[in-house]
Amino acid sequence: MAPTAPYTLPDDKTKSTIKTNSSPGGEGSNEIRFEDLKDGEEFYIHAQKDFNEVVENDHTTTVHANQTNKVDKSQTVSVGAAQTISVGGNQTESVDKNVTVHIKGSQSVTIDGGEAADGVTGAKLNITGDYVADASKTVSVQAPEKITLTCGGSSITIEPGKITLAAGDGSEVVLDANALMKSSHGSKTLHGPDTHLFASTGADLMLTADASLQSKAGSQVLLNANAKAEASTGGKLELTANAAMDGKEASVTGQTKATVTGATEATLTATGTVKASTAGVEVSGPKVDVKGDALVNISGGIVKIN
């Protein structure tokens, strides 16, 4: 039986081919074909199964227009030394599943323009050594729900309407509509419409339109239009338009001099009374003693005794 030409003549007269059929029982072929039709020139290679190419030295491929590589299954690229990829225009990479990049040395990425990453459902970057990000202008990190920066036990967490700074020793600053500072010992400062300071030892300072200070033992100082100090043991000092001091015992001591002055009247009262006014001085009580260890002088325009 005479062999059959692989192409129809004279329709395919510009084609030259070397084509071999598979062994009996096979239905494929290997082929090297040349198409010499003007403006339709083609060099075609077909491998029925495997295609192996071995180059003992350099291999250069130059494509003056476009190139398409399609691999229906897996592809492995192994480069023993360096690899350089240069793209004159844009580069787009689409991966339907996961991407794993393992760099045993360092990595350097330089972006002269902007960078945009849309449609990423999840990403993770593990770096064994140091990582440095250096921008000549600005750096922007955006997330709609939360951004967390962690160093050991310390962290900065940014959420919509809230920022939390936490130190590894337990200290914390929370910024939302208010500002809360908390030490690892339990002391707190809350800044809102008012300011409230809590000491871990129990003292309390409240700053509103007024100012209030309270000790752990219960003593208080209140400053508003007036001023009031009250001891947990019962002593009181109140300054209004007047001044009042109250306690089981009240003492006024001057190292060289003590003066009690009233514009029209000054009164000292216990069971008896000492009253000084513009009209004079009165001393009264169930018993009044006037005693001088050396001398007692009583003088006046008129001296009346009973």
Short mmCIF file of C-alpha atoms in Angstrom, two decimals:
data_model
loop_
_atom_site.label_atom_id
_atom_site.label_comp_id
_atom_site.label_asym_id
_atom_site.label_seq_id
_atom_site.Cartn_x
_atom_site.Cartn_y
_atom_site.Cartn_z
CA MET A 1 0.00 0.00 0.00
CA ALA A 2 1.44 3.34 -1.05
CA PRO A 3 1.97 5.90 1.71
CA THR A 4 -0.60 8.68 1.96
CA ALA A 5 0.48 12.31 1.83
CA PRO A 6 -0.18 14.04 5.18
CA TYR A 7 -1.67 17.09 3.46
CA THR A 8 -3.83 17.73 0.41
CA LEU A 9 -2.14 18.79 -2.74
CA PRO A 10 -2.10 21.24 -4.39
CA ASP A 11 -4.03 23.10 -1.63
CA ASP A 12 -1.18 22.70 0.90
CA LYS A 13 1.64 22.93 -1.57
CA THR A 14 3.47 25.52 0.59
CA LYS A 15 3.78 23.08 3.47
CA SER A 16 6.80 20.85 4.02
CA THR A 17 6.66 18.29 6.80
CA ILE A 18 8.43 15.45 8.53
CA LYS A 19 5.69 13.40 10.13
CA THR A 20 5.93 9.96 11.71
CA ASN A 21 3.08 7.79 12.86
CA SER A 22 3.03 6.05 16.20
CA SER A 23 3.77 2.33 16.31
CA PRO A 24 0.97 -0.07 15.36
CA GLY A 25 -1.89 0.31 17.76
CA GLY A 26 -1.22 4.01 18.29
CA GLU A 27 -3.17 6.74 16.60
CA GLY A 28 -0.82 9.71 17.09
CA SER A 29 2.22 11.13 15.38
CA ASN A 30 5.29 13.32 15.82
CA GLU A 31 5.74 16.12 13.33
CA ILE A 32 8.00 18.95 12.26
CA ARG A 33 6.28 21.15 9.71
CA PHE A 34 7.25 24.22 7.71
CA GLU A 35 4.64 26.56 6.27
CA ASP A 36 6.14 28.91 3.66
CA LEU A 37 3.01 30.72 2.49
CA LYS A 38 3.75 34.44 2.20
CA ASP A 39 2.61 36.31 5.34
CA GLY A 40 1.54 32.98 6.83
CA GLU A 41 4.95 31.43 7.49
CA GLU A 42 5.04 28.99 10.38
CA PHE A 43 7.43 26.54 12.04
CA TYR A 44 5.41 23.85 13.79
CA ILE A 45 6.50 21.05 16.14
CA HIS A 46 4.14 18.43 17.51
CA ALA A 47 5.12 15.78 20.10
CA GLN A 48 2.60 13.01 20.55
CA LYS A 49 3.71 12.50 24.16
CA ASP A 50 6.85 13.88 25.81
CA PHE A 51 9.01 16.73 24.52
CA ASN A 52 12.55 16.97 25.92
CA GLU A 53 14.97 19.71 25.02
CA VAL A 54 18.62 19.61 26.14
CA VAL A 55 21.02 22.53 25.58
CA GLU A 56 24.61 22.07 26.72
CA ASN A 57 25.38 25.80 26.77
CA ASP A 58 23.29 28.95 26.27
CA HIS A 59 19.69 29.10 25.09
CA THR A 60 18.16 32.32 23.82
CA THR A 61 14.55 32.83 22.78
CA THR A 62 13.51 36.07 21.10
CA VAL A 63 9.86 36.81 20.39
CA HIS A 64 9.21 40.08 18.59
CA ALA A 65 5.46 40.04 19.15
CA ASN A 66 3.45 38.11 21.75
CA GLN A 67 4.11 34.80 23.51
CA THR A 68 1.64 32.48 25.23
CA ASN A 69 2.56 29.47 27.39
CA LYS A 70 -0.23 27.18 28.49
CA VAL A 71 0.32 24.30 30.94
CA ASP A 72 -2.76 22.19 31.66
CA LYS A 73 -1.26 20.61 34.77
CA SER A 74 1.78 21.51 36.90
CA GLN A 75 4.92 23.44 35.99
CA THR A 76 8.31 23.48 37.70
CA VAL A 77 11.03 26.04 37.02
CA SER A 78 14.46 25.46 38.55
CA VAL A 79 17.22 28.07 38.21
CA GLY A 80 20.61 27.12 39.58
CA ALA A 81 22.00 30.66 39.81
CA ALA A 82 20.31 34.04 39.39
CA GLN A 83 17.09 34.87 37.56
CA THR A 84 16.12 38.26 36.16
CA ILE A 85 12.66 39.12 34.88
CA SER A 86 12.14 42.49 33.22
CA VAL A 87 8.65 43.66 32.24
CA GLY A 88 8.41 46.85 30.19
CA GLY A 89 4.70 47.39 30.81
CA ASN A 90 2.22 45.98 33.31
CA GLN A 91 2.38 42.57 34.96
CA THR A 92 -0.68 40.68 36.15
CA GLU A 93 -0.55 37.47 38.16
CA SER A 94 -3.70 35.51 39.00
CA VAL A 95 -3.69 32.58 41.45
CA ASP A 96 -6.93 30.76 42.16
CA LYS A 97 -5.70 29.22 45.43
CA ASN A 98 -2.66 29.77 47.67
CA VAL A 99 0.76 31.36 47.10
CA THR A 100 3.83 30.37 49.11
CA VAL A 101 7.10 32.31 48.81
CA HIS A 102 10.17 31.13 50.72
CA ILE A 103 13.18 33.45 50.70
CA LYS A 104 16.22 32.13 52.56
CA GLY A 105 18.13 35.38 52.19
CA SER A 106 16.89 38.96 51.97
CA GLN A 107 14.16 40.58 49.91
CA SER A 108 14.14 44.08 48.47
CA VAL A 109 11.04 45.60 46.87
CA THR A 110 11.15 49.08 45.32
CA ILE A 111 7.90 50.71 44.22
CA ASP A 112 8.35 54.04 42.45
CA GLY A 113 4.63 54.68 41.99
CA GLY A 114 1.62 53.50 43.95
CA GLU A 115 0.65 50.00 44.97
CA ALA A 116 -2.89 48.63 44.95
CA ALA A 117 -4.02 45.16 45.99
CA ASP A 118 -7.71 44.46 45.45
CA GLY A 119 -9.69 41.31 46.08
CA VAL A 120 -7.27 39.66 48.53
CA THR A 121 -9.17 37.39 50.91
CA GLY A 122 -6.15 36.54 53.07
CA ALA A 123 -2.38 36.93 53.15
CA LYS A 124 0.43 36.04 55.52
CA LEU A 125 4.09 37.08 55.47
CA ASN A 126 6.67 35.31 57.68
CA ILE A 127 10.16 36.83 57.88
CA THR A 128 12.83 35.07 59.91
CA GLY A 129 15.26 38.00 60.16
CA ASP A 130 14.81 41.76 59.94
CA TYR A 131 12.19 43.55 57.85
CA VAL A 132 12.55 47.22 56.90
CA ALA A 133 9.90 49.30 55.11
CA ASP A 134 11.26 52.66 53.93
CA ALA A 135 9.09 55.21 52.11
CA SER A 136 10.43 58.53 50.86
CA LYS A 137 7.01 60.13 51.43
CA THR A 138 4.06 58.48 53.14
CA VAL A 139 2.97 55.00 54.27
CA SER A 140 -0.73 54.14 54.41
CA VAL A 141 -2.20 51.01 56.02
CA GLN A 142 -5.97 50.61 55.82
CA ALA A 143 -8.38 48.01 57.20
CA PRO A 144 -12.15 48.45 57.75
CA GLU A 145 -12.31 46.42 60.98
CA LYS A 146 -9.02 46.26 62.88
CA ILE A 147 -5.26 46.89 62.63
CA THR A 148 -2.95 45.41 65.27
CA LEU A 149 0.78 46.05 65.74
CA THR A 150 2.38 43.66 68.24
CA CYS A 151 5.84 43.58 69.78
CA GLY A 152 6.23 40.92 72.45
CA GLY A 153 3.55 41.57 75.05
CA SER A 154 2.94 45.15 73.88
CA SER A 155 0.48 46.09 71.16
CA ILE A 156 -1.36 48.91 69.39
CA THR A 157 -4.88 48.02 68.24
CA ILE A 158 -6.81 50.38 65.96
CA GLU A 159 -10.55 49.87 65.51
CA PRO A 160 -13.24 52.18 64.14
CA GLY A 161 -13.76 54.75 66.90
CA LYS A 162 -11.20 53.22 69.27
CA ILE A 163 -7.42 52.95 69.73
CA THR A 164 -5.86 50.77 72.43
CA LEU A 165 -2.19 50.94 73.45
CA ALA A 166 -1.19 48.07 75.74
CA ALA A 167 2.23 47.59 77.36
CA GLY A 168 3.54 44.18 78.25
CA ASP A 169 3.58 45.02 81.96
CA GLY A 170 -0.18 45.61 81.99
CA SER A 171 -0.35 49.40 81.51
CA GLU A 172 -2.96 50.50 78.98
CA VAL A 173 -4.28 53.59 77.19
CA VAL A 174 -7.73 53.44 75.57
CA LEU A 175 -8.85 56.28 73.30
CA ASP A 176 -12.48 56.38 72.24
CA ALA A 177 -15.05 59.08 72.99
CA ASN A 178 -13.13 59.27 76.28
CA ALA A 179 -9.47 58.73 77.16
CA LEU A 180 -8.57 56.11 79.77
CA MET A 181 -5.07 55.57 81.13
CA LYS A 182 -4.45 52.59 83.41
CA SER A 183 -1.20 51.61 85.11
CA SER A 184 -0.12 48.06 85.81
CA HIS A 185 -0.63 48.83 89.53
CA GLY A 186 -4.31 49.61 89.03
CA SER A 187 -4.30 53.43 89.09
CA LYS A 188 -6.57 54.98 86.46
CA THR A 189 -7.20 58.36 84.83
CA LEU A 190 -10.43 58.85 82.88
CA HIS A 191 -10.84 61.94 80.69
CA GLY A 192 -14.38 62.47 79.44
CA PRO A 193 -16.65 65.45 79.88
CA ASP A 194 -15.11 65.32 83.37
CA THR A 195 -11.78 64.02 84.62
CA HIS A 196 -11.57 61.26 87.21
CA LEU A 197 -8.36 60.00 88.82
CA PHE A 198 -8.34 56.75 90.81
CA ALA A 199 -5.26 55.77 92.80
CA SER A 200 -4.66 52.06 93.34
CA THR A 201 -4.23 52.90 97.03
CA GLY A 202 -7.82 54.20 97.22
CA ALA A 203 -7.52 58.00 96.77
CA ASP A 204 -9.97 59.62 94.36
CA LEU A 205 -9.88 62.98 92.51
CA MET A 206 -12.88 64.18 90.49
CA LEU A 207 -12.70 67.29 88.29
CA THR A 208 -16.07 68.46 87.01
CA ALA A 209 -17.38 72.02 87.12
CA ASP A 210 -16.28 71.43 90.73
CA ALA A 211 -13.21 69.68 92.08
CA SER A 212 -13.48 66.84 94.58
CA LEU A 213 -10.69 64.97 96.33
CA GLN A 214 -11.21 62.00 98.62
CA SER A 215 -8.69 59.90 100.49
CA LYS A 216 -8.92 56.17 101.11
CA ALA A 217 -9.71 56.89 104.78
CA GLY A 218 -12.67 59.08 103.77
CA SER A 219 -11.38 62.64 104.22
CA GLN A 220 -12.67 65.01 101.53
CA VAL A 221 -11.92 68.36 99.91
CA LEU A 222 -14.61 70.01 97.78
CA LEU A 223 -13.96 73.12 95.69
CA ASN A 224 -16.87 74.86 93.98
CA ALA A 225 -18.15 78.41 94.54
CA ASN A 226 -17.18 77.62 98.12
CA ALA A 227 -14.39 75.55 99.63
CA LYS A 228 -14.90 72.74 102.11
CA ALA A 229 -12.50 70.37 103.81
CA GLU A 230 -13.81 67.54 105.97
CA ALA A 231 -11.76 65.00 107.87
CA SER A 232 -12.97 61.44 108.29
CA THR A 233 -12.55 61.96 112.08
CA GLY A 234 -15.13 64.79 112.06
CA GLY A 235 -13.18 68.06 111.74
CA LYS A 236 -14.49 70.56 109.19
CA LEU A 237 -13.37 73.78 107.55
CA GLU A 238 -15.83 75.62 105.32
CA LEU A 239 -15.23 78.82 103.39
CA THR A 240 -18.31 80.55 101.97
CA ALA A 241 -19.13 84.24 102.23
CA ASN A 242 -18.23 83.40 105.82
CA ALA A 243 -15.62 81.08 107.26
CA ALA A 244 -16.40 78.25 109.66
CA MET A 245 -14.19 75.72 111.42
CA ASP A 246 -15.71 72.84 113.38
CA GLY A 247 -14.23 70.02 115.41
CA LYS A 248 -13.95 68.45 118.83
CA GLU A 249 -11.04 70.80 119.45
CA ALA A 250 -10.06 73.86 117.39
CA SER A 251 -6.65 75.52 117.68
CA VAL A 252 -5.13 78.66 116.21
CA THR A 253 -1.39 78.86 116.89
CA GLY A 254 1.15 81.49 115.89
CA GLN A 255 4.85 81.00 116.62
CA THR A 256 5.18 84.71 117.53
CA LYS A 257 1.69 86.14 117.23
CA ALA A 258 -1.91 85.00 116.64
CA THR A 259 -4.62 87.51 115.67
CA VAL A 260 -8.37 87.08 115.37
CA THR A 261 -9.96 90.12 113.69
CA GLY A 262 -13.56 91.09 112.93
CA ALA A 263 -14.48 94.36 111.26
CA THR A 264 -17.28 95.04 113.78
CA GLU A 265 -17.17 92.14 116.22
CA ALA A 266 -15.07 89.14 117.27
CA THR A 267 -16.40 86.57 119.71
CA LEU A 268 -14.79 83.61 121.47
CA THR A 269 -17.36 81.32 123.06
CA ALA A 270 -17.19 78.22 125.21
CA THR A 271 -19.24 78.13 128.43
CA GLY A 272 -18.28 81.77 128.81
CA THR A 273 -17.82 84.48 126.21
CA VAL A 274 -15.19 86.99 125.22
CA LYS A 275 -16.71 89.53 122.87
CA ALA A 276 -14.89 92.43 121.25
CA SER A 277 -16.87 94.95 119.24
CA THR A 278 -16.84 98.65 118.38
CA ALA A 279 -18.82 99.23 121.59
CA GLY A 280 -16.16 97.65 123.76
CA VAL A 281 -15.00 94.35 125.16
CA GLU A 282 -17.16 92.06 127.23
CA VAL A 283 -16.04 89.04 129.24
CA SER A 284 -18.81 86.95 130.76
CA GLY A 285 -19.33 83.50 132.16
CA PRO A 286 -20.28 81.52 135.26
CA LYS A 287 -16.87 82.47 136.60
CA VAL A 288 -14.28 84.96 135.39
CA ASP A 289 -10.74 84.92 136.75
CA VAL A 290 -8.28 87.75 136.21
CA LYS A 291 -4.85 86.82 137.48
CA GLY A 292 -1.35 88.21 137.12
CA ASP A 293 1.63 86.45 138.62
CA ALA A 294 3.33 89.82 139.26
CA LEU A 295 0.93 92.66 138.57
CA VAL A 296 -2.64 93.28 137.38
CA ASN A 297 -3.55 96.76 136.12
CA ILE A 298 -7.16 97.87 135.64
CA SER A 299 -7.57 101.33 134.25
CA GLY A 300 -10.27 103.39 132.56
CA GLY A 301 -12.00 106.71 132.59
CA ILE A 302 -14.42 105.11 135.02
CA VAL A 303 -13.71 101.81 136.76
CA LYS A 304 -16.80 100.15 138.20
CA ILE A 305 -16.66 97.00 140.27
CA ASN A 306 -20.17 95.61 140.77
#
